[in-house]
Coordinates of C-alpha atoms in Angstrom, one line a residue:
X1 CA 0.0 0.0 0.0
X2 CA 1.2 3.4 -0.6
X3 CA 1.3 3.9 3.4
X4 CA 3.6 1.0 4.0
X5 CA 5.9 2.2 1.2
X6 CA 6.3 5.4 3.1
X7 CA 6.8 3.8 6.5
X8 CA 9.5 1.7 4.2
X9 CA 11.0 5.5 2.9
X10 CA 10.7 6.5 6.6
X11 CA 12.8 3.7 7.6
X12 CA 15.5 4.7 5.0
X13 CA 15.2 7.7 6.1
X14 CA 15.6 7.2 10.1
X15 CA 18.2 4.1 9.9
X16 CA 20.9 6.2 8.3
X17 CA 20.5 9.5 10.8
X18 CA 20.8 7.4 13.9
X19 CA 23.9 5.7 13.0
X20 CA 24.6 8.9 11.9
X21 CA 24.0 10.0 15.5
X22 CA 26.0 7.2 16.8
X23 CA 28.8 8.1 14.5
X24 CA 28.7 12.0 15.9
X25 CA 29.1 10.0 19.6
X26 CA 31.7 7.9 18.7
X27 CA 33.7 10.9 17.0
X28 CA 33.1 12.6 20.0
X29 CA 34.9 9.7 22.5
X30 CA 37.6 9.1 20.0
X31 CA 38.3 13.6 20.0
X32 CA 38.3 13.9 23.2
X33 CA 39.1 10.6 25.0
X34 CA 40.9 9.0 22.2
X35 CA 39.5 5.7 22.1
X36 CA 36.1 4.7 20.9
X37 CA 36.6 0.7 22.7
X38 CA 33.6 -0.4 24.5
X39 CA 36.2 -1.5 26.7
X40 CA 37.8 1.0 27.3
X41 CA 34.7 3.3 27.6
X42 CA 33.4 2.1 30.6
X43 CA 34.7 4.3 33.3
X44 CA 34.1 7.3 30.8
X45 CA 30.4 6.7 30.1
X46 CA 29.2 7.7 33.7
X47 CA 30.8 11.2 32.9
X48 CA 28.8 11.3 29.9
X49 CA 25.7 10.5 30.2
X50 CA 24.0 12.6 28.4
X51 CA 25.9 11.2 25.3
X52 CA 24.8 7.3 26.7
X53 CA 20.9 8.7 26.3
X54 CA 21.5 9.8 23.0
X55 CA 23.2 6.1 22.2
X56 CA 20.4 4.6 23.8
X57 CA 17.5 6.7 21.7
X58 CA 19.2 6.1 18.4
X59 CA 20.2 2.0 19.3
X60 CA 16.6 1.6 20.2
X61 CA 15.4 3.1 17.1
X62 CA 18.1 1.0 15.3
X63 CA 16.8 -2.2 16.7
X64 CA 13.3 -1.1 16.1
X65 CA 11.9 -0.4 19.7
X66 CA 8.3 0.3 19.9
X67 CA 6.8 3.5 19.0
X68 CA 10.1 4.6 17.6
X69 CA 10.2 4.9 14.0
X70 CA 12.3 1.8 13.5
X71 CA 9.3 -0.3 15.2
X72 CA 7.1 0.4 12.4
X73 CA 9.2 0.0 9.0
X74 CA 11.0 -3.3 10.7
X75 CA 7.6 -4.8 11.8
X76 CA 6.0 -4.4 8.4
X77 CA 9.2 -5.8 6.7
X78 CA 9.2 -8.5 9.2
X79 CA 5.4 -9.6 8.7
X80 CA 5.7 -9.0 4.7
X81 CA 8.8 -12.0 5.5
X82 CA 7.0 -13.8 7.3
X83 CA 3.9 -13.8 4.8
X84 CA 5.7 -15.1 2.3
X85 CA 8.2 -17.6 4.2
X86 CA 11.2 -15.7 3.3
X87 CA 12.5 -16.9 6.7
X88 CA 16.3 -16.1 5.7
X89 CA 14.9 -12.6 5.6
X90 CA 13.2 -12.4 8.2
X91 CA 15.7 -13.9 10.2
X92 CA 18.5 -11.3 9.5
X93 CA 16.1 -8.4 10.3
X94 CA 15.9 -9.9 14.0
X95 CA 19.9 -10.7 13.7
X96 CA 20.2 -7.6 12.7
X97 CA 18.2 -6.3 16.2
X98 CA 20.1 -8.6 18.4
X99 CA 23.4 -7.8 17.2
X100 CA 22.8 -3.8 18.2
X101 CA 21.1 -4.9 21.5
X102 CA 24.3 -6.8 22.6
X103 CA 26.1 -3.8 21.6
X104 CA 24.2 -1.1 22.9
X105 CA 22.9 -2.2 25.9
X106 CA 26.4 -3.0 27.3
X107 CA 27.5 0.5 26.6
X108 CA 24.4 2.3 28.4
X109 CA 24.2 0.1 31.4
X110 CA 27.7 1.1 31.9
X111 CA 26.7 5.0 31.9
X112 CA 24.6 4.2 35.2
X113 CA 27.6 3.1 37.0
X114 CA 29.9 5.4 39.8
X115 CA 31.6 7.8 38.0
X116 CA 35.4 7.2 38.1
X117 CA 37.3 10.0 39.9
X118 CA 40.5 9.2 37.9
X119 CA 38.0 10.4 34.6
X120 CA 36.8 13.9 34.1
X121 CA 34.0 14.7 31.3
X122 CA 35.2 16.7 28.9
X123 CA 33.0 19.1 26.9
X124 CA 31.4 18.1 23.8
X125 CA 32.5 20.8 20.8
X126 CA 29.4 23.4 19.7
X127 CA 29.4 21.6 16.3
X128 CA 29.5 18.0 17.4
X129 CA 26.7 19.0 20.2
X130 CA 24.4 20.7 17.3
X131 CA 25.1 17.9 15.3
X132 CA 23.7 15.0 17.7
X133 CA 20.6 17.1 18.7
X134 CA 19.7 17.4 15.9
X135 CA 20.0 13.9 14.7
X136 CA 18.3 13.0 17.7
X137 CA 15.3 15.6 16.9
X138 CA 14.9 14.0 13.4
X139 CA 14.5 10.5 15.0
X140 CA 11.8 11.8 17.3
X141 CA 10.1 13.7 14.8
X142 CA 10.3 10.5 12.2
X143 CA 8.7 8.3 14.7
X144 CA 5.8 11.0 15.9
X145 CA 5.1 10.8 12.1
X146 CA 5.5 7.0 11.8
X147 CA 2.6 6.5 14.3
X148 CA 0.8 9.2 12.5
X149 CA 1.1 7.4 8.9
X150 CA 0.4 4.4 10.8
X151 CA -2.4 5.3 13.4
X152 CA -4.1 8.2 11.0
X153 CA -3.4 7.7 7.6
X154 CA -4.1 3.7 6.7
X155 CA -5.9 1.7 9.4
X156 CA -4.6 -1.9 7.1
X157 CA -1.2 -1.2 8.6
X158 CA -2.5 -1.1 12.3
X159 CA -4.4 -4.1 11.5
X160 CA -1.1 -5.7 9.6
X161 CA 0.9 -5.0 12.7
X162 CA -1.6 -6.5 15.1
X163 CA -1.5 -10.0 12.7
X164 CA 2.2 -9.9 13.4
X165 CA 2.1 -9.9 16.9
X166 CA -0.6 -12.8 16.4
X167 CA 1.7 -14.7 13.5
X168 CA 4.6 -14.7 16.4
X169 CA 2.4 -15.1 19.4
X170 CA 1.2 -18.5 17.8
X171 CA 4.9 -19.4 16.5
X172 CA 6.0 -19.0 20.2
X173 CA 3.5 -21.4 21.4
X174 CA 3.9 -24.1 19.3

C-alpha cells in the first residue's frame, strides 16, 4: 500500500540518521578521549551521560523499539517476511536487532555506574553537540510521524501489525 511504502522510505530515512548520531558520539569519544573501545569506555560513560541517552534513543530506534520509528518500517518488513516464508529474511532483520542490543545495551548500562574519579568529562565541541541534537530531533520527529502514517493515515497497517504480533504469538507457542 502506498502507506507501507512510506513507512518503508521512513525507515530509509531514520536508519541512516541514527547511525549517523552514533557516529557523531563515537567521534566525540575518539576527540576527546581518544578511544572509541567499548572496553575502554566504561569508566568514561558515567561522565557522559547525556551522550549514553542519546546512544540509547538512536540503538533503540536502530533495533526497532516500539513507537520509535524503526518499530514500524521493521515490523512491516518483518510480517511482509514472514507472509511469504522468506525466513532467511526475516531472520537477519531480527539478527540484525540482536546484534545492536548486545552492543548497545552494554555500553548504556555502563553509563549508570559510579563515576570514576580518575576520569573527568570533557566538553562536547558546539558543532558535534548541534550535530547530535539534531539527529536526535529528526529521530523523534520520524517516529511522531511513523505512528501518525500508521495510526491516522491507513488503518490496514495497524491491522497488519496486530496480525504480526498474532503470526509470532502463535509461532511462540507451538
Amino acid at each position: 500500500s502506498p502507506s507501507t511504502l512510506l513507512v518503508v522510505v521512513l525507515h530509509m530515512l531514520r536508519h541512516p540518521v541514527s547511525k549517523m548520531c552514533l557516529i557523531f558520539v563515537a567521534g566525540y569519544y575518539n576527540a576527546r578521549y581518544g578511544t572509541v573501545n567499548a572496553g575502554q569506555l566504561r569508566p568514561i560513560m558515567p561522565h557522559t551521560r547525556i551522550l549514553a541517552a542519546f546512544v540509547a534513543l538512536c540503538g533503540l530506534s536502530i533495533i526497532g523499539f516500539p513507537l520509535l520509528a524503526g518499530y514500524y518500517s521493521k515490523a512491516l518488513m518483518l510480517l511482509a517476511e514472514i507472509k511469504d516464508s522468506h525466513w532467511a529474511a526475516g531472520g537477519f532483520l531480527l539478527l540484525g536487532s540482536l546484534i545492536n542490543v548486545l552492543y548497545i545495551l552494554p555500553l548504556v548500562r555502563t553509563a549508570l555506574r559510579k563515576k570514576d574519579p580518575a576520569y573527568t568529562f570533557r566538553k562536547v565541541p558546539r558543532g558535534m553537540a548541534l550535530a547530535i541534537c539534531i539527529c536526535a530531533v529528526l529521530i523523534l520527529s520520524f517516529s511522531i510521524y511513523a505512528v501518525w502514517v500508521i495510526h491516522k493515515s491507513d488503518p490496514g497497517l495497524e491491522r497488519e501489525l496486530e496480525e504480526l504480533a498474532l503470526l509470532l504469538g502463535n509461532r511462540e507457542s507451538s
